[in-house]
């Protein structure tokens, strides 16, 4: 059987070990469509400031697709962020994000660390993983 998100090893240790500097570098791939700073403008995609732990939905005037809103759990928790960053179309097949995803787990972990640094009160990383 193909390995899917349920069979993937937790990214939490990689997120904990990642650096904001590495995340900033990888986020350059995202910056054509997204900003992450407080008060940043929406571009083709929404501003991602305070995204970690937030509800999946419309953000700062940017309308979220129904496909994205239908993601189980309804929050941008660490597992959902990692799954989405790996393959946006798998999680939201009718979503508007055209980016193919970040295939390297260390790149996903670094971007999540970067997004945490741009979230005022990110939820703690789950313990014991």
PDB file of C-alpha atoms in Angstrom:
ATOM      1  CA  UNK A   1       0.000   0.000   0.000  1.00  0.00           C
ATOM      2  CA  UNK A   2       1.170   3.513  -0.678  1.00  0.00           C
ATOM      3  CA  UNK A   3       2.341   5.476   2.328  1.00  0.00           C
ATOM      4  CA  UNK A   4      -0.055   8.285   3.096  1.00  0.00           C
ATOM      5  CA  UNK A   5      -0.207  10.966   5.757  1.00  0.00           C
ATOM      6  CA  UNK A   6      -1.502   8.533   8.391  1.00  0.00           C
ATOM      7  CA  UNK A   7       1.627   6.367   7.985  1.00  0.00           C
ATOM      8  CA  UNK A   8       4.155   9.202   7.919  1.00  0.00           C
ATOM      9  CA  UNK A   9       6.540   9.604  10.838  1.00  0.00           C
ATOM     10  CA  UNK A  10       5.694  12.644  12.953  1.00  0.00           C
ATOM     11  CA  UNK A  11       7.394  15.835  11.812  1.00  0.00           C
ATOM     12  CA  UNK A  12       7.336  17.290  15.319  1.00  0.00           C
ATOM     13  CA  UNK A  13      10.987  16.434  16.095  1.00  0.00           C
ATOM     14  CA  UNK A  14      12.068  17.963  12.766  1.00  0.00           C
ATOM     15  CA  UNK A  15       9.992  21.092  13.432  1.00  0.00           C
ATOM     16  CA  UNK A  16      11.548  21.399  16.891  1.00  0.00           C
ATOM     17  CA  UNK A  17      15.044  21.091  15.381  1.00  0.00           C
ATOM     18  CA  UNK A  18      14.408  23.375  12.387  1.00  0.00           C
ATOM     19  CA  UNK A  19      15.630  26.961  12.328  1.00  0.00           C
ATOM     20  CA  UNK A  20      13.705  30.080  11.418  1.00  0.00           C
ATOM     21  CA  UNK A  21      16.570  30.985   9.069  1.00  0.00           C
ATOM     22  CA  UNK A  22      16.109  27.733   7.132  1.00  0.00           C
ATOM     23  CA  UNK A  23      12.346  28.321   7.071  1.00  0.00           C
ATOM     24  CA  UNK A  24      12.828  31.853   5.793  1.00  0.00           C
ATOM     25  CA  UNK A  25      14.917  30.461   2.937  1.00  0.00           C
ATOM     26  CA  UNK A  26      12.361  27.768   1.988  1.00  0.00           C
ATOM     27  CA  UNK A  27       9.472  30.257   2.349  1.00  0.00           C
ATOM     28  CA  UNK A  28      10.898  32.136  -0.647  1.00  0.00           C
ATOM     29  CA  UNK A  29       9.121  29.476  -2.742  1.00  0.00           C
ATOM     30  CA  UNK A  30       5.857  30.609  -1.118  1.00  0.00           C
ATOM     31  CA  UNK A  31       6.506  34.364  -1.184  1.00  0.00           C
ATOM     32  CA  UNK A  32       5.343  34.815  -4.778  1.00  0.00           C
ATOM     33  CA  UNK A  33       1.802  34.192  -3.516  1.00  0.00           C
ATOM     34  CA  UNK A  34       1.929  34.715   0.291  1.00  0.00           C
ATOM     35  CA  UNK A  35       3.163  37.148   2.908  1.00  0.00           C
ATOM     36  CA  UNK A  36       3.568  36.190   6.556  1.00  0.00           C
ATOM     37  CA  UNK A  37       4.298  39.390   8.459  1.00  0.00           C
ATOM     38  CA  UNK A  38       1.748  41.166  10.662  1.00  0.00           C
ATOM     39  CA  UNK A  39      -0.369  43.440   8.488  1.00  0.00           C
ATOM     40  CA  UNK A  40       1.001  41.882   5.303  1.00  0.00           C
ATOM     41  CA  UNK A  41      -1.118  42.076   2.197  1.00  0.00           C
ATOM     42  CA  UNK A  42      -2.938  39.206   0.569  1.00  0.00           C
ATOM     43  CA  UNK A  43      -1.451  38.310  -2.776  1.00  0.00           C
ATOM     44  CA  UNK A  44      -2.647  35.448  -4.985  1.00  0.00           C
ATOM     45  CA  UNK A  45      -2.891  33.608  -1.652  1.00  0.00           C
ATOM     46  CA  UNK A  46      -3.716  34.932   1.811  1.00  0.00           C
ATOM     47  CA  UNK A  47      -1.361  36.528   4.314  1.00  0.00           C
ATOM     48  CA  UNK A  48      -0.232  33.729   6.644  1.00  0.00           C
ATOM     49  CA  UNK A  49       0.491  35.747   9.802  1.00  0.00           C
ATOM     50  CA  UNK A  50      -0.943  33.921  12.843  1.00  0.00           C
ATOM     51  CA  UNK A  51      -1.831  30.843  10.749  1.00  0.00           C
ATOM     52  CA  UNK A  52      -0.418  28.185  13.111  1.00  0.00           C
ATOM     53  CA  UNK A  53      -3.292  26.849  15.209  1.00  0.00           C
ATOM     54  CA  UNK A  54      -5.858  29.098  13.512  1.00  0.00           C
ATOM     55  CA  UNK A  55      -9.149  27.881  12.069  1.00  0.00           C
ATOM     56  CA  UNK A  56      -9.153  26.983   8.393  1.00  0.00           C
ATOM     57  CA  UNK A  57     -11.284  29.615   6.730  1.00  0.00           C
ATOM     58  CA  UNK A  58     -11.396  33.075   5.208  1.00  0.00           C
ATOM     59  CA  UNK A  59      -8.378  35.176   6.227  1.00  0.00           C
ATOM     60  CA  UNK A  60      -8.203  38.955   6.214  1.00  0.00           C
ATOM     61  CA  UNK A  61     -10.595  39.367   3.318  1.00  0.00           C
ATOM     62  CA  UNK A  62      -9.189  36.413   1.387  1.00  0.00           C
ATOM     63  CA  UNK A  63     -11.922  33.893   0.579  1.00  0.00           C
ATOM     64  CA  UNK A  64     -10.993  30.277   1.286  1.00  0.00           C
ATOM     65  CA  UNK A  65     -12.351  27.616  -1.059  1.00  0.00           C
ATOM     66  CA  UNK A  66     -14.958  25.151   0.182  1.00  0.00           C
ATOM     67  CA  UNK A  67     -12.504  22.349  -0.647  1.00  0.00           C
ATOM     68  CA  UNK A  68     -10.017  23.805   1.838  1.00  0.00           C
ATOM     69  CA  UNK A  69     -12.676  24.506   4.458  1.00  0.00           C
ATOM     70  CA  UNK A  70     -13.700  20.822   4.267  1.00  0.00           C
ATOM     71  CA  UNK A  71     -10.353  19.613   5.669  1.00  0.00           C
ATOM     72  CA  UNK A  72     -11.030  17.355   8.636  1.00  0.00           C
ATOM     73  CA  UNK A  73     -10.297  19.004  11.971  1.00  0.00           C
ATOM     74  CA  UNK A  74     -10.791  22.510  10.642  1.00  0.00           C
ATOM     75  CA  UNK A  75      -7.571  23.924  12.165  1.00  0.00           C
ATOM     76  CA  UNK A  76      -4.070  24.584  10.931  1.00  0.00           C
ATOM     77  CA  UNK A  77      -2.469  22.285  13.486  1.00  0.00           C
ATOM     78  CA  UNK A  78       1.016  20.916  12.883  1.00  0.00           C
ATOM     79  CA  UNK A  79      -0.099  17.680  11.216  1.00  0.00           C
ATOM     80  CA  UNK A  80      -2.518  19.495   8.902  1.00  0.00           C
ATOM     81  CA  UNK A  81       0.111  22.079   7.951  1.00  0.00           C
ATOM     82  CA  UNK A  82       2.584  19.342   7.123  1.00  0.00           C
ATOM     83  CA  UNK A  83       0.055  17.345   5.078  1.00  0.00           C
ATOM     84  CA  UNK A  84      -1.041  20.449   3.183  1.00  0.00           C
ATOM     85  CA  UNK A  85       2.493  21.679   2.536  1.00  0.00           C
ATOM     86  CA  UNK A  86       3.447  18.260   1.173  1.00  0.00           C
ATOM     87  CA  UNK A  87       0.597  18.048  -1.333  1.00  0.00           C
ATOM     88  CA  UNK A  88      -2.053  20.801  -1.277  1.00  0.00           C
ATOM     89  CA  UNK A  89      -4.218  19.093  -3.898  1.00  0.00           C
ATOM     90  CA  UNK A  90      -4.408  15.831  -1.927  1.00  0.00           C
ATOM     91  CA  UNK A  91      -5.947  17.614   1.061  1.00  0.00           C
ATOM     92  CA  UNK A  92      -8.012  20.139  -0.889  1.00  0.00           C
ATOM     93  CA  UNK A  93      -8.543  18.705  -4.405  1.00  0.00           C
ATOM     94  CA  UNK A  94     -10.647  21.650  -5.544  1.00  0.00           C
ATOM     95  CA  UNK A  95      -8.577  24.253  -3.701  1.00  0.00           C
ATOM     96  CA  UNK A  96      -7.069  27.201  -5.520  1.00  0.00           C
ATOM     97  CA  UNK A  97      -3.421  26.632  -4.574  1.00  0.00           C
ATOM     98  CA  UNK A  98      -1.521  25.580  -7.679  1.00  0.00           C
ATOM     99  CA  UNK A  99       1.803  24.925  -5.906  1.00  0.00           C
ATOM    100  CA  UNK A 100       2.789  21.241  -6.120  1.00  0.00           C
ATOM    101  CA  UNK A 101       4.025  21.127  -2.537  1.00  0.00           C
ATOM    102  CA  UNK A 102       7.256  20.696  -0.595  1.00  0.00           C
ATOM    103  CA  UNK A 103       8.370  17.093  -1.019  1.00  0.00           C
ATOM    104  CA  UNK A 104      11.289  17.149   1.454  1.00  0.00           C
ATOM    105  CA  UNK A 105      10.161  16.691   5.083  1.00  0.00           C
ATOM    106  CA  UNK A 106      12.940  18.993   6.305  1.00  0.00           C
ATOM    107  CA  UNK A 107      11.638  21.774   4.024  1.00  0.00           C
ATOM    108  CA  UNK A 108       8.105  21.365   5.394  1.00  0.00           C
ATOM    109  CA  UNK A 109       9.429  21.410   8.971  1.00  0.00           C
ATOM    110  CA  UNK A 110      11.461  24.556   8.274  1.00  0.00           C
ATOM    111  CA  UNK A 111       8.490  26.388   6.746  1.00  0.00           C
ATOM    112  CA  UNK A 112       6.314  25.412   9.700  1.00  0.00           C
ATOM    113  CA  UNK A 113       9.026  26.766  12.059  1.00  0.00           C
ATOM    114  CA  UNK A 114       9.027  29.995   9.996  1.00  0.00           C
ATOM    115  CA  UNK A 115       5.226  30.215  10.230  1.00  0.00           C
ATOM    116  CA  UNK A 116       5.453  29.623  13.995  1.00  0.00           C
ATOM    117  CA  UNK A 117       7.819  32.603  14.199  1.00  0.00           C
ATOM    118  CA  UNK A 118       5.132  34.657  12.426  1.00  0.00           C
ATOM    119  CA  UNK A 119       2.351  33.525  14.769  1.00  0.00           C
ATOM    120  CA  UNK A 120       1.953  35.526  17.962  1.00  0.00           C
ATOM    121  CA  UNK A 121       0.969  32.582  20.167  1.00  0.00           C
ATOM    122  CA  UNK A 122       1.615  29.338  18.298  1.00  0.00           C
ATOM    123  CA  UNK A 123       0.338  26.233  20.067  1.00  0.00           C
ATOM    124  CA  UNK A 124       3.097  24.212  21.715  1.00  0.00           C
ATOM    125  CA  UNK A 125       4.481  21.345  19.708  1.00  0.00           C
ATOM    126  CA  UNK A 126       2.888  18.056  20.831  1.00  0.00           C
ATOM    127  CA  UNK A 127       5.019  16.302  23.440  1.00  0.00           C
ATOM    128  CA  UNK A 128       6.214  12.748  23.235  1.00  0.00           C
ATOM    129  CA  UNK A 129       6.453  12.384  19.466  1.00  0.00           C
TER     130      UNK A 129
END
